[in-house]
mmCIF file with all atom_site columns, C-alpha atoms in Angstrom:
data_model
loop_
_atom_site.group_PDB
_atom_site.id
_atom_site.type_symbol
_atom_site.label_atom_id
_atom_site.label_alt_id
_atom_site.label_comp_id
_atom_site.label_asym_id
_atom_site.label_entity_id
_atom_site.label_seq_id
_atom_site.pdbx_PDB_ins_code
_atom_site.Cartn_x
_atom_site.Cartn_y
_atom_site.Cartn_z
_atom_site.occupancy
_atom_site.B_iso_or_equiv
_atom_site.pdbx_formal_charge
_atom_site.auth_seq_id
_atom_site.auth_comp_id
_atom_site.auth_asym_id
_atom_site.auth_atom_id
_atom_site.pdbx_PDB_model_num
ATOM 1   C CA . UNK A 1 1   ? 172.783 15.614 163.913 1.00 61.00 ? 143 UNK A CA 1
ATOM 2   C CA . UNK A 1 2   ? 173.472 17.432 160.828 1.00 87.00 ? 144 UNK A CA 1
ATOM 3   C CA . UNK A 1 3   ? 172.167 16.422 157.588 1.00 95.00 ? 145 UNK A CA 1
ATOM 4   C CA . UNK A 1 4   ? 174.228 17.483 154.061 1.00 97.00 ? 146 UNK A CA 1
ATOM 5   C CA . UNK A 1 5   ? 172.151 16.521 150.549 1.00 98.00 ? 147 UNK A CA 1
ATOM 6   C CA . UNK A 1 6   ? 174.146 15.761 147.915 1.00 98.00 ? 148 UNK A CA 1
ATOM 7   C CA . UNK A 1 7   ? 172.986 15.365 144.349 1.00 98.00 ? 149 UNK A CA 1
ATOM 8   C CA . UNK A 1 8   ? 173.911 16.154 140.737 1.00 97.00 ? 150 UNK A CA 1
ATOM 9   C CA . UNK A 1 9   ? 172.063 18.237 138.169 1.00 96.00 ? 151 UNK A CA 1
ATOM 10  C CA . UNK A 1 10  ? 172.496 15.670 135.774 1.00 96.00 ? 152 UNK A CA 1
ATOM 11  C CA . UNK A 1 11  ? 170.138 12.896 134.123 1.00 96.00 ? 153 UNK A CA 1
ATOM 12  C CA . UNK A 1 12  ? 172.609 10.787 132.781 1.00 95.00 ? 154 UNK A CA 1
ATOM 13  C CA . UNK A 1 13  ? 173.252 7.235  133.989 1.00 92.00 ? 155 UNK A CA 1
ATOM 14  C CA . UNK A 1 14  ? 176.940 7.758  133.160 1.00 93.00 ? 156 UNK A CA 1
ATOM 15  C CA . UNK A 1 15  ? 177.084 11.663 134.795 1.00 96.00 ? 157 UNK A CA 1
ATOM 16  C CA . UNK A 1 16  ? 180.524 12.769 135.310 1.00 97.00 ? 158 UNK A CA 1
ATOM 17  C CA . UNK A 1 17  ? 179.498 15.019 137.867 1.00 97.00 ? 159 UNK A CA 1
ATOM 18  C CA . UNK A 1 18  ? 177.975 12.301 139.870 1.00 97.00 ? 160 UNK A CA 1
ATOM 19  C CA . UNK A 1 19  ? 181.561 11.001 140.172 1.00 97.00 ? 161 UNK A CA 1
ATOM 20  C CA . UNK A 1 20  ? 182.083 13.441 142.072 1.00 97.00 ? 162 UNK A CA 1
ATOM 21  C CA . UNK A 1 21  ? 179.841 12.914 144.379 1.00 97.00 ? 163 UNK A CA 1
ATOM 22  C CA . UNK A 1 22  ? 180.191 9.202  144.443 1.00 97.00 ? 164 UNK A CA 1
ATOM 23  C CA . UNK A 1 23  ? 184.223 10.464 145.770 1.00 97.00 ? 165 UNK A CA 1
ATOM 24  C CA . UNK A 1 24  ? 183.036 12.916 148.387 1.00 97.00 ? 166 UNK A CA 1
ATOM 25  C CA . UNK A 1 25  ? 180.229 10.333 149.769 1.00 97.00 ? 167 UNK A CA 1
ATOM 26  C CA . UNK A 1 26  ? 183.587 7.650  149.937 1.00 96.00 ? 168 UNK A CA 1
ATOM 27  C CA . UNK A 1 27  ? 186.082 9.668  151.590 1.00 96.00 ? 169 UNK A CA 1
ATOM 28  C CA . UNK A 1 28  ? 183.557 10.944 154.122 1.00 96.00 ? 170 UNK A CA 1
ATOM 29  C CA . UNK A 1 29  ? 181.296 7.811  154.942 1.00 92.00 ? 171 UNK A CA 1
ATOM 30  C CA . UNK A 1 30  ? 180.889 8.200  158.489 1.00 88.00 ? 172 UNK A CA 1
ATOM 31  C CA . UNK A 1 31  ? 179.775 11.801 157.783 1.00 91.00 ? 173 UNK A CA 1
ATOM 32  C CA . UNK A 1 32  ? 175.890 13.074 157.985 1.00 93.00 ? 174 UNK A CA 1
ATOM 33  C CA . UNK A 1 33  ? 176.129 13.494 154.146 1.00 97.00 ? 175 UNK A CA 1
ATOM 34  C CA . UNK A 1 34  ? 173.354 11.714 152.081 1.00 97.00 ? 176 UNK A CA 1
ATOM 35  C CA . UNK A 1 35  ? 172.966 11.167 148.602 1.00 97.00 ? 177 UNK A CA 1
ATOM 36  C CA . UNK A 1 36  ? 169.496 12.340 146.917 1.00 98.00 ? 178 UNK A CA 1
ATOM 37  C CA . UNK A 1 37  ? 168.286 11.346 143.119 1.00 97.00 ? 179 UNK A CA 1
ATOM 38  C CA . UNK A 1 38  ? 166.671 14.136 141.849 1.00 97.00 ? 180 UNK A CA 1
ATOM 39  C CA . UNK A 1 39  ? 165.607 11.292 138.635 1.00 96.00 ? 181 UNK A CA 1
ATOM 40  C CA . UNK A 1 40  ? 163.648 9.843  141.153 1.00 96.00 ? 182 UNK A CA 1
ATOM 41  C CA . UNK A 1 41  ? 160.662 12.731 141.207 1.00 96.00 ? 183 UNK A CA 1
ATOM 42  C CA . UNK A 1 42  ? 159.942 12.539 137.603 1.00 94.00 ? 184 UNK A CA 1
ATOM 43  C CA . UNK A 1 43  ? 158.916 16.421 137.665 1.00 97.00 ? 185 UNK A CA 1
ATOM 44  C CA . UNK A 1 44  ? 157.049 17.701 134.531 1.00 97.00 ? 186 UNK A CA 1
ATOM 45  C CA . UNK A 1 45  ? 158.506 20.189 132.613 1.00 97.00 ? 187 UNK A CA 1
ATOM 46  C CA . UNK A 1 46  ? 157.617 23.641 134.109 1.00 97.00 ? 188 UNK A CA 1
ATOM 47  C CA . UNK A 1 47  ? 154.989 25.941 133.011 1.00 96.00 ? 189 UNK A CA 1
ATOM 48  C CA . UNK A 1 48  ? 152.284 28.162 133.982 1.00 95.00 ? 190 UNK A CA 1
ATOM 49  C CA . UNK A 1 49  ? 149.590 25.919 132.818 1.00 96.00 ? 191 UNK A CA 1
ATOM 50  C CA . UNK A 1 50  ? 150.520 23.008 135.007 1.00 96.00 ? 192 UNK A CA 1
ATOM 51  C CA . UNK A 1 51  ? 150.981 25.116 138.027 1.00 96.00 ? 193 UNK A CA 1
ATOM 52  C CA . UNK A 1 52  ? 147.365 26.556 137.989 1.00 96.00 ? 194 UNK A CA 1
ATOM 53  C CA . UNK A 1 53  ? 146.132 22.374 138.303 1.00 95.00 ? 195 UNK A CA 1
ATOM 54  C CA . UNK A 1 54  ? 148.253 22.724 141.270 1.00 96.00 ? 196 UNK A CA 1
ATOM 55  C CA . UNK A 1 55  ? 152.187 21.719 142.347 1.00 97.00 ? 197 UNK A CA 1
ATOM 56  C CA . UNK A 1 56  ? 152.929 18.388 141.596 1.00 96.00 ? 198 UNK A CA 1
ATOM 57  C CA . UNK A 1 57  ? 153.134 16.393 144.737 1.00 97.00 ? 199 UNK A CA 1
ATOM 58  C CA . UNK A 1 58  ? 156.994 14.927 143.940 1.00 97.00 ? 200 UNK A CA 1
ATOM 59  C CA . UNK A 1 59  ? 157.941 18.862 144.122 1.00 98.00 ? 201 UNK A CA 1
ATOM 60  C CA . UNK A 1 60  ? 156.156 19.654 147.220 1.00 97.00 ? 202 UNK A CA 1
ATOM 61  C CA . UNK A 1 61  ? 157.920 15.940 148.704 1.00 98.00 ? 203 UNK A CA 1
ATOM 62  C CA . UNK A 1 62  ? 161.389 17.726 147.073 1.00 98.00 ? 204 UNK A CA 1
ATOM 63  C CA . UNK A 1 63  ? 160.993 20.998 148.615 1.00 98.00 ? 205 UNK A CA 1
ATOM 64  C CA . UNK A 1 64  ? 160.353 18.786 152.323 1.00 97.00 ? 206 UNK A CA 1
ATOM 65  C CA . UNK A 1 65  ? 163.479 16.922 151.691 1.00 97.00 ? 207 UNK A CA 1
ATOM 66  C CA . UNK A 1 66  ? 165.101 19.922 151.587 1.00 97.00 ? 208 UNK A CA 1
ATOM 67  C CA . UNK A 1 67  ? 163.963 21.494 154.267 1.00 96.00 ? 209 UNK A CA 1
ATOM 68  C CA . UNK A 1 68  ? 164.687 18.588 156.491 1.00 95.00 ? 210 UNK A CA 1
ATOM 69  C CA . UNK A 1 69  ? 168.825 19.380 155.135 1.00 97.00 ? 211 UNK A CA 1
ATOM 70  C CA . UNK A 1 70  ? 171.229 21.249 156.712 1.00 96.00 ? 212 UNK A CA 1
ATOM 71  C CA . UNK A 1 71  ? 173.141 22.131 153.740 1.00 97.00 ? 213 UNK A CA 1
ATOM 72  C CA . UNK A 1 72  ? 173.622 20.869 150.733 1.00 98.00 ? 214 UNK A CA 1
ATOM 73  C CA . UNK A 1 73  ? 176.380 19.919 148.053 1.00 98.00 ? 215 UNK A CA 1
ATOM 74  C CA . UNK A 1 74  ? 175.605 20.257 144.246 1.00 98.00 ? 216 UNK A CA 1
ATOM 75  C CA . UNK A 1 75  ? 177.088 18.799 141.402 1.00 98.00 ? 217 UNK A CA 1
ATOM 76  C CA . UNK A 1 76  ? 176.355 20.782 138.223 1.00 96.00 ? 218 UNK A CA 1
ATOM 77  C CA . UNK A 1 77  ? 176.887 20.004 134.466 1.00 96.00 ? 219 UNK A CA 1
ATOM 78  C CA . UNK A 1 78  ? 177.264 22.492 132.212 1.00 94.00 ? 220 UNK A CA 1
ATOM 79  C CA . UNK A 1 79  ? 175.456 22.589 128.751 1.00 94.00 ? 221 UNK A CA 1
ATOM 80  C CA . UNK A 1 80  ? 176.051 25.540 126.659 1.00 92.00 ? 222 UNK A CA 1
ATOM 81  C CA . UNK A 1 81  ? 177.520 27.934 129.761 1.00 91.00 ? 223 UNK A CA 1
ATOM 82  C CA . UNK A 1 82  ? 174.262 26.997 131.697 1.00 93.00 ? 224 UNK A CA 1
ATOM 83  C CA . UNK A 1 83  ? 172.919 25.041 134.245 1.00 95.00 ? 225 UNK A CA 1
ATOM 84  C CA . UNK A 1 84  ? 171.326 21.737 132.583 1.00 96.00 ? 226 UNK A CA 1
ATOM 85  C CA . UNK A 1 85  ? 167.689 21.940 131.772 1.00 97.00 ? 227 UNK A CA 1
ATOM 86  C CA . UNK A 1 86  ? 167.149 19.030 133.903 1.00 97.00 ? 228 UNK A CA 1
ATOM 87  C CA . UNK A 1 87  ? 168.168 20.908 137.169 1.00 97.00 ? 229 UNK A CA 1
ATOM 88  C CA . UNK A 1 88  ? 166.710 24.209 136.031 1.00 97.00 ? 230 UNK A CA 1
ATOM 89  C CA . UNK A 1 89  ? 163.078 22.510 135.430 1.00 98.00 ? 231 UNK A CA 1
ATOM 90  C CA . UNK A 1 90  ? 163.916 21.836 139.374 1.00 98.00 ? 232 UNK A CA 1
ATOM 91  C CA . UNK A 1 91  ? 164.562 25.092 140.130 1.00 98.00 ? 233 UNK A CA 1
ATOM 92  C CA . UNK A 1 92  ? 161.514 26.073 139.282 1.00 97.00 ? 234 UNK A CA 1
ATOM 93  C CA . UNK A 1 93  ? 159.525 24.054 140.773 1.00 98.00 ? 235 UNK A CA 1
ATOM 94  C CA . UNK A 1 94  ? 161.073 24.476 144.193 1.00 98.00 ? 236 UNK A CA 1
ATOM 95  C CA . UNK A 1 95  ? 161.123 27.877 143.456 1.00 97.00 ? 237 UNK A CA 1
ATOM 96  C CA . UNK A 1 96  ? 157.261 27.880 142.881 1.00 97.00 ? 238 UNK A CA 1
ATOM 97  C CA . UNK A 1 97  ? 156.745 26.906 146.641 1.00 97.00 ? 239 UNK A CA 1
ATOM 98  C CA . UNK A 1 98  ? 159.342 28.874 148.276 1.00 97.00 ? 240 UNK A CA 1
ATOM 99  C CA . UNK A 1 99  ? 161.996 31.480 146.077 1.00 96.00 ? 241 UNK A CA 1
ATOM 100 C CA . UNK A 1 100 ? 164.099 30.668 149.225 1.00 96.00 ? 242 UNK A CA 1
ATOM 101 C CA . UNK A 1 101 ? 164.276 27.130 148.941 1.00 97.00 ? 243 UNK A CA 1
ATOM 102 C CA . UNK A 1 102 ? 167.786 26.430 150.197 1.00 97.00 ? 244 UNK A CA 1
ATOM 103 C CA . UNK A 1 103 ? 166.250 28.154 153.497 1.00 96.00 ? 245 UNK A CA 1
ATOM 104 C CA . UNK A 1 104 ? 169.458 30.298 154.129 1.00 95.00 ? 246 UNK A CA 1
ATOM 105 C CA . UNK A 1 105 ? 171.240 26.747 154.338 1.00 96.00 ? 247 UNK A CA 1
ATOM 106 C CA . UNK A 1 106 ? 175.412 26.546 153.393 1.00 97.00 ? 248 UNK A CA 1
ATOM 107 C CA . UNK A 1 107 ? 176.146 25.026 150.267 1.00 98.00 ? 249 UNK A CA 1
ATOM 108 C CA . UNK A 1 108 ? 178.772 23.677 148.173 1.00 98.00 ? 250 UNK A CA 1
ATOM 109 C CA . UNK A 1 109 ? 178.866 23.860 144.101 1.00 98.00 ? 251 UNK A CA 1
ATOM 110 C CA . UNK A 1 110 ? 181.083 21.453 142.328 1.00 98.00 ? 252 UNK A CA 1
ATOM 111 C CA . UNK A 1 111 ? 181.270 20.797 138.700 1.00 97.00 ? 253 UNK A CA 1
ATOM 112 C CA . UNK A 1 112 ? 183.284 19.167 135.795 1.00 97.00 ? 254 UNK A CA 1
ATOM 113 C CA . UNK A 1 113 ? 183.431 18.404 132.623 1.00 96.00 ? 255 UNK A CA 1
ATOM 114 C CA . UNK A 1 114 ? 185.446 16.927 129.656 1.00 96.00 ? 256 UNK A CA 1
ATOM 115 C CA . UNK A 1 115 ? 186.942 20.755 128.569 1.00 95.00 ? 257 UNK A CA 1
ATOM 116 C CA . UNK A 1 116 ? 189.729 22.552 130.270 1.00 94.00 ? 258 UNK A CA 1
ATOM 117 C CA . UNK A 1 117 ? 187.377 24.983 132.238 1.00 93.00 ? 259 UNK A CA 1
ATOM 118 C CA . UNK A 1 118 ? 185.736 22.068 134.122 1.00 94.00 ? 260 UNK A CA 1
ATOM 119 C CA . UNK A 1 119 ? 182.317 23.861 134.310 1.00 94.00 ? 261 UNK A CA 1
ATOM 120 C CA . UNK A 1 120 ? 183.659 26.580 135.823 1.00 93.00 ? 262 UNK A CA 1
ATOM 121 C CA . UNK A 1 121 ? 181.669 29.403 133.514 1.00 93.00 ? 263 UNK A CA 1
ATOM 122 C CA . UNK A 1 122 ? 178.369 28.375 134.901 1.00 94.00 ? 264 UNK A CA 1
ATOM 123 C CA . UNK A 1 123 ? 179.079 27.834 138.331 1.00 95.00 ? 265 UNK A CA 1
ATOM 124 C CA . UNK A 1 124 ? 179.969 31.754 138.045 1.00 94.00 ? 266 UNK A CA 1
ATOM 125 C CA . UNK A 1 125 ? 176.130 32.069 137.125 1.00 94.00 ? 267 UNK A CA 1
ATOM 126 C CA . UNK A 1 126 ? 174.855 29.579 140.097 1.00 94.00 ? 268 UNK A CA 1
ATOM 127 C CA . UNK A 1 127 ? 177.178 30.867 142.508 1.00 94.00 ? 269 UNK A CA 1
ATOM 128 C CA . UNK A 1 128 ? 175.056 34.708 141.779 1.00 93.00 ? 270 UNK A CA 1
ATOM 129 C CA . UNK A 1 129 ? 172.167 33.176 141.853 1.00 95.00 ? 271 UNK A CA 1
ATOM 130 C CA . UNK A 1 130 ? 172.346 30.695 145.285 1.00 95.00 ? 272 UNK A CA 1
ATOM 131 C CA . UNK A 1 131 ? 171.682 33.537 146.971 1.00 93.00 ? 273 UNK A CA 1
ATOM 132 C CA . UNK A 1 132 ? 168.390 34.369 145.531 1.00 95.00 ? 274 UNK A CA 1
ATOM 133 C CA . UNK A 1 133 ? 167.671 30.542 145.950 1.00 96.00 ? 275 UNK A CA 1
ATOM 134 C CA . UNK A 1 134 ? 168.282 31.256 149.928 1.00 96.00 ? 276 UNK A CA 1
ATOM 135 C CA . UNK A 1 135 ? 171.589 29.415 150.099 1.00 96.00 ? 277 UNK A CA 1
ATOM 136 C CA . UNK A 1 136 ? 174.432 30.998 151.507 1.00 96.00 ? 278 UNK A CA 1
ATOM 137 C CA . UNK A 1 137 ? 177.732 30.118 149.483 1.00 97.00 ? 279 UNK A CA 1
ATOM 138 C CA . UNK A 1 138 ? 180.381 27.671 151.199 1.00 96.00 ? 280 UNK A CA 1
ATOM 139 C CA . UNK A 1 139 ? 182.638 27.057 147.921 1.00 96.00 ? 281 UNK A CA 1
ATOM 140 C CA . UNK A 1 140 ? 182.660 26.486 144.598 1.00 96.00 ? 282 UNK A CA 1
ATOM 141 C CA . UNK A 1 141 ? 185.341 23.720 142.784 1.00 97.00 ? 283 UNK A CA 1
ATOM 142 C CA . UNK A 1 142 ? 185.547 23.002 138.833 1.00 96.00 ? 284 UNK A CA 1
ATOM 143 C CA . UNK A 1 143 ? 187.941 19.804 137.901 1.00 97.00 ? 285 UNK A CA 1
ATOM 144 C CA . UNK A 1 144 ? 188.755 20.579 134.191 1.00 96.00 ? 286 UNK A CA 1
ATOM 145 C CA . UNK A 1 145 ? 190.121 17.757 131.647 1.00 97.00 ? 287 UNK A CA 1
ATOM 146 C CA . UNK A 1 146 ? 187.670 14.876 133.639 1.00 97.00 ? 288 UNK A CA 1
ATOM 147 C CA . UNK A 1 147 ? 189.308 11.886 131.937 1.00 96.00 ? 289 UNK A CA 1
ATOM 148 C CA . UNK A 1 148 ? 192.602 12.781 132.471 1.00 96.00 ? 290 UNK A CA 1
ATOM 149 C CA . UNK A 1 149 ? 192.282 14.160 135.694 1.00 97.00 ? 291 UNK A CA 1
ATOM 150 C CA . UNK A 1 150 ? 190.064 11.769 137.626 1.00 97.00 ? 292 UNK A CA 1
ATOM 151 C CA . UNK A 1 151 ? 190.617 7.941  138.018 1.00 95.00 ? 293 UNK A CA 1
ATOM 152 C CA . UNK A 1 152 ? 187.325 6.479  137.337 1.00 92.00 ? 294 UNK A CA 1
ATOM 153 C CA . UNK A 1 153 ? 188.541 2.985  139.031 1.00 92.00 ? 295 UNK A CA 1
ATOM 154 C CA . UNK A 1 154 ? 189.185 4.406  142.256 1.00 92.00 ? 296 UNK A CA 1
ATOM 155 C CA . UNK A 1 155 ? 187.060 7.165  141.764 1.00 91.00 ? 297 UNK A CA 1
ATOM 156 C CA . UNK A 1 156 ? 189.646 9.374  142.555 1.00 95.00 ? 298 UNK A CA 1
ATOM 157 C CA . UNK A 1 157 ? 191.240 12.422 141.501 1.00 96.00 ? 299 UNK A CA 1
ATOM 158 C CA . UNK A 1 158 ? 194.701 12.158 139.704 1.00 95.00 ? 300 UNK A CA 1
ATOM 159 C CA . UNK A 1 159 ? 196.151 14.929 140.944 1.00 94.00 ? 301 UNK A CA 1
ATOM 160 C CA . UNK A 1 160 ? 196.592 15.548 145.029 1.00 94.00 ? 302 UNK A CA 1
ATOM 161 C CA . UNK A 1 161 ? 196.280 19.433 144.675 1.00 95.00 ? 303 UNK A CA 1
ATOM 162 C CA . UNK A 1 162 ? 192.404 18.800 143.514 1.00 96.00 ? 304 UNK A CA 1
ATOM 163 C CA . UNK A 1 163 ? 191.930 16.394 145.827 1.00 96.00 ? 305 UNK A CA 1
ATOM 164 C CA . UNK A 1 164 ? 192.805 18.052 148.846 1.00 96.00 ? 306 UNK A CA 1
ATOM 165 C CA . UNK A 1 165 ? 190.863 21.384 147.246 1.00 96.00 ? 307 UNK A CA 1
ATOM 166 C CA . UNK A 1 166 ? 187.881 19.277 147.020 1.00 97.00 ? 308 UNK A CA 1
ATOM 167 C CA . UNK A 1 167 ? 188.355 17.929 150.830 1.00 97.00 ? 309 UNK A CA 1
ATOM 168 C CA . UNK A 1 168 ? 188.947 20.955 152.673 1.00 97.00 ? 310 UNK A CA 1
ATOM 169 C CA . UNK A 1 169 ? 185.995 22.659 151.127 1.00 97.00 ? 311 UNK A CA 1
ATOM 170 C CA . UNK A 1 170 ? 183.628 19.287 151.892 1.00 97.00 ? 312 UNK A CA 1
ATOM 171 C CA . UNK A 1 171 ? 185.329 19.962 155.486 1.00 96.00 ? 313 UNK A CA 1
ATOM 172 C CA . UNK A 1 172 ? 184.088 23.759 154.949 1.00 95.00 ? 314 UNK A CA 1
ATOM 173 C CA . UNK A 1 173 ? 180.927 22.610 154.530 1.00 96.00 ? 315 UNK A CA 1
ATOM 174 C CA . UNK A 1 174 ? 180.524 19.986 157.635 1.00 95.00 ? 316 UNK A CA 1
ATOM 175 C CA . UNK A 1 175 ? 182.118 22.444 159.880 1.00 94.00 ? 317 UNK A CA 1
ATOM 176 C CA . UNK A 1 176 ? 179.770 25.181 159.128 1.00 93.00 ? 318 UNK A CA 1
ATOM 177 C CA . UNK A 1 177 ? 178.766 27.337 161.889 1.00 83.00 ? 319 UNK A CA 1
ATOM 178 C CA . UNK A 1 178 ? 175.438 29.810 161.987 1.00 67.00 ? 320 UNK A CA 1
ATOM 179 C CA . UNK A 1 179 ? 176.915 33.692 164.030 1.00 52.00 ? 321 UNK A CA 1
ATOM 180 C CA . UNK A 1 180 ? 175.477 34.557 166.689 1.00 49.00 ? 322 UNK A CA 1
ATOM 181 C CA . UNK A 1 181 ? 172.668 36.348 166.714 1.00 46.00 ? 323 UNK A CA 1
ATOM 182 C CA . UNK A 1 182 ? 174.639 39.078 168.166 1.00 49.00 ? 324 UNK A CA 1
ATOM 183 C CA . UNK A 1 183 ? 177.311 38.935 165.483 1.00 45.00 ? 325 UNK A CA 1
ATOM 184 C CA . UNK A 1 184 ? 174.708 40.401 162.347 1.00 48.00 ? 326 UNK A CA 1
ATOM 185 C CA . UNK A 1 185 ? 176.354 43.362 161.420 1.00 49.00 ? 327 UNK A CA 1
ATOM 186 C CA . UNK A 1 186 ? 175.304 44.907 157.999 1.00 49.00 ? 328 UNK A CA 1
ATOM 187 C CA . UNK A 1 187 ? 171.491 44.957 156.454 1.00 54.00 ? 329 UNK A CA 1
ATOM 188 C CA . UNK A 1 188 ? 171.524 41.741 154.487 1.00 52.00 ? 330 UNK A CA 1
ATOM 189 C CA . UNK A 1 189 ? 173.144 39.252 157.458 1.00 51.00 ? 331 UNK A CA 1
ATOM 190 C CA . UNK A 1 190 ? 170.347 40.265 159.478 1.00 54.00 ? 332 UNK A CA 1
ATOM 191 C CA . UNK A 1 191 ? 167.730 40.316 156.445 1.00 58.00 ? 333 UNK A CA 1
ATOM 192 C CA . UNK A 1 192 ? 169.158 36.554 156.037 1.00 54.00 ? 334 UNK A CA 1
ATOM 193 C CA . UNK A 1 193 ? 168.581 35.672 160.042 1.00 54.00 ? 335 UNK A CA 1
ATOM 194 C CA . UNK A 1 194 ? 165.432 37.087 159.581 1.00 60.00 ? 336 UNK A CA 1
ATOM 195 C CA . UNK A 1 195 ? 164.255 35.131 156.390 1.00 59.00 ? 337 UNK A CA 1
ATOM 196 C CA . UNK A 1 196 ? 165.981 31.904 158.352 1.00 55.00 ? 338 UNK A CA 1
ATOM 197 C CA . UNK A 1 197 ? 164.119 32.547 161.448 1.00 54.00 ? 339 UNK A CA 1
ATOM 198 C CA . UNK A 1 198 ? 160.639 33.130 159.814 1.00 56.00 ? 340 UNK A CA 1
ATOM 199 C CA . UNK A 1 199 ? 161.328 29.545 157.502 1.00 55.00 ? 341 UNK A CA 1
ATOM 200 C CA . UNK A 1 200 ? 161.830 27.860 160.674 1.00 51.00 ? 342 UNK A CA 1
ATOM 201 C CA . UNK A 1 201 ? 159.018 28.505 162.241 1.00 51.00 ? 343 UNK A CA 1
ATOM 202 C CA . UNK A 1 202 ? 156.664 28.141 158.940 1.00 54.00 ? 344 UNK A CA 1
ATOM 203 C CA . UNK A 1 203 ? 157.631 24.427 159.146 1.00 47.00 ? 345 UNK A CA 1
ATOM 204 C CA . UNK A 1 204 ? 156.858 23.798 162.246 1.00 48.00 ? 346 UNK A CA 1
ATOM 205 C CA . UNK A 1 205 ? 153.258 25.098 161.232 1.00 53.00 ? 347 UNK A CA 1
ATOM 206 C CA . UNK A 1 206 ? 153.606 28.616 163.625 1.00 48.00 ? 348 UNK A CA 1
ATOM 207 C CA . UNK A 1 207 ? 152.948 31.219 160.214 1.00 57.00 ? 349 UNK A CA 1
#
């Protein structure tokens, strides 16, 4: 069975963005999508000097949590046209064990935010740099104006248009299919099979 990892790049007990997922993990409950708290691995703040003592164990525990996922769906804030530092200090950890740490897995970027834009300026940065990060690019959504386009007592969305954007792309997501192998047809789909097929058999301890 398939296994989507949700979580928010926020640190705040009242995120907005984790409304988001708290709506996509109610109007899909019988799905294989599970909610993960990045607060919960109380990473240090990244740097060189740390590293050389050795990768924290709660980032080596992250990175297996991810590679047990099938894909993933990511909430970002945005603070100052970036990703928060919270998720970036993340980022770098995971990125300290493996550059590729989505593991050529689908995944879904969602933000929002209190302005008219929703976000939507620094998903354009994440969505360039998933790639990098090994994750191959499902969707993106932004919901602009949060509090007067969301209904925080049915956790909803006000408006049906968003709503059903949001739906079909969480749909997009579940219903991801891998090509077959015979289907690769330029450099960088079969650079990506590649990549995916080495990862796969580094965790089951064969490299």
């Amino acid at each position: 069975m398939k296994k989507i990892i949700a979580f928010t790049g926020s640190n705040s007990p009242n995120s907005i963005n984790q409304k988001l997922i708290d709506y996509i993990l109610k109007e899909f409950p019988n799905s294989c999508i599970e909610y993960l708290d990045l607060r919960g691995y109380n990473l240090p703040m990244y740097s060189p000097e740390i590293e050389q003592k050795g990768i924290p164990f709660s980032a080596e525990d992250l990175f297996q949590t991810f590679t047990s996922a099938n894909g993933f769906i990511l909430a970002s804030p945005e603070h100052n046209g970036l990703p928060s530092a919270f998720l970036k200090n993340h980022i770098d950890w995971l990125s300290r064990i493996d550059q590729r740490f989505f593991g050529d897995k689908p995944i879904l970027l969602l933000s929002t935010s209190p302005g008219r834009t929703g976000g939507s300026s620094h998903l354009e940065i994440m969505a360039k740099l998933v790639e990098r990060w090994g994750g191959e690019l499902v969707g993106q959504f932004s919901l602009g104006d949060f509090y007067q386009n969301f209904d925080t007592r049915t956790n909803t969305p006000n408006k049906s248009k968003d709503e059903q954007s949001l739906k079909q792309l969480v749909k997009s997501l579940l219903n991801y299919k891998e090509q077959p192998i015979g289907s690769y047809r330029t450099q960088r789909e079969i650079e990506v099979f590649i990549n995916k097929t080495v990862n796969q058999y580094k965790n089951k301890g064969f490299l």
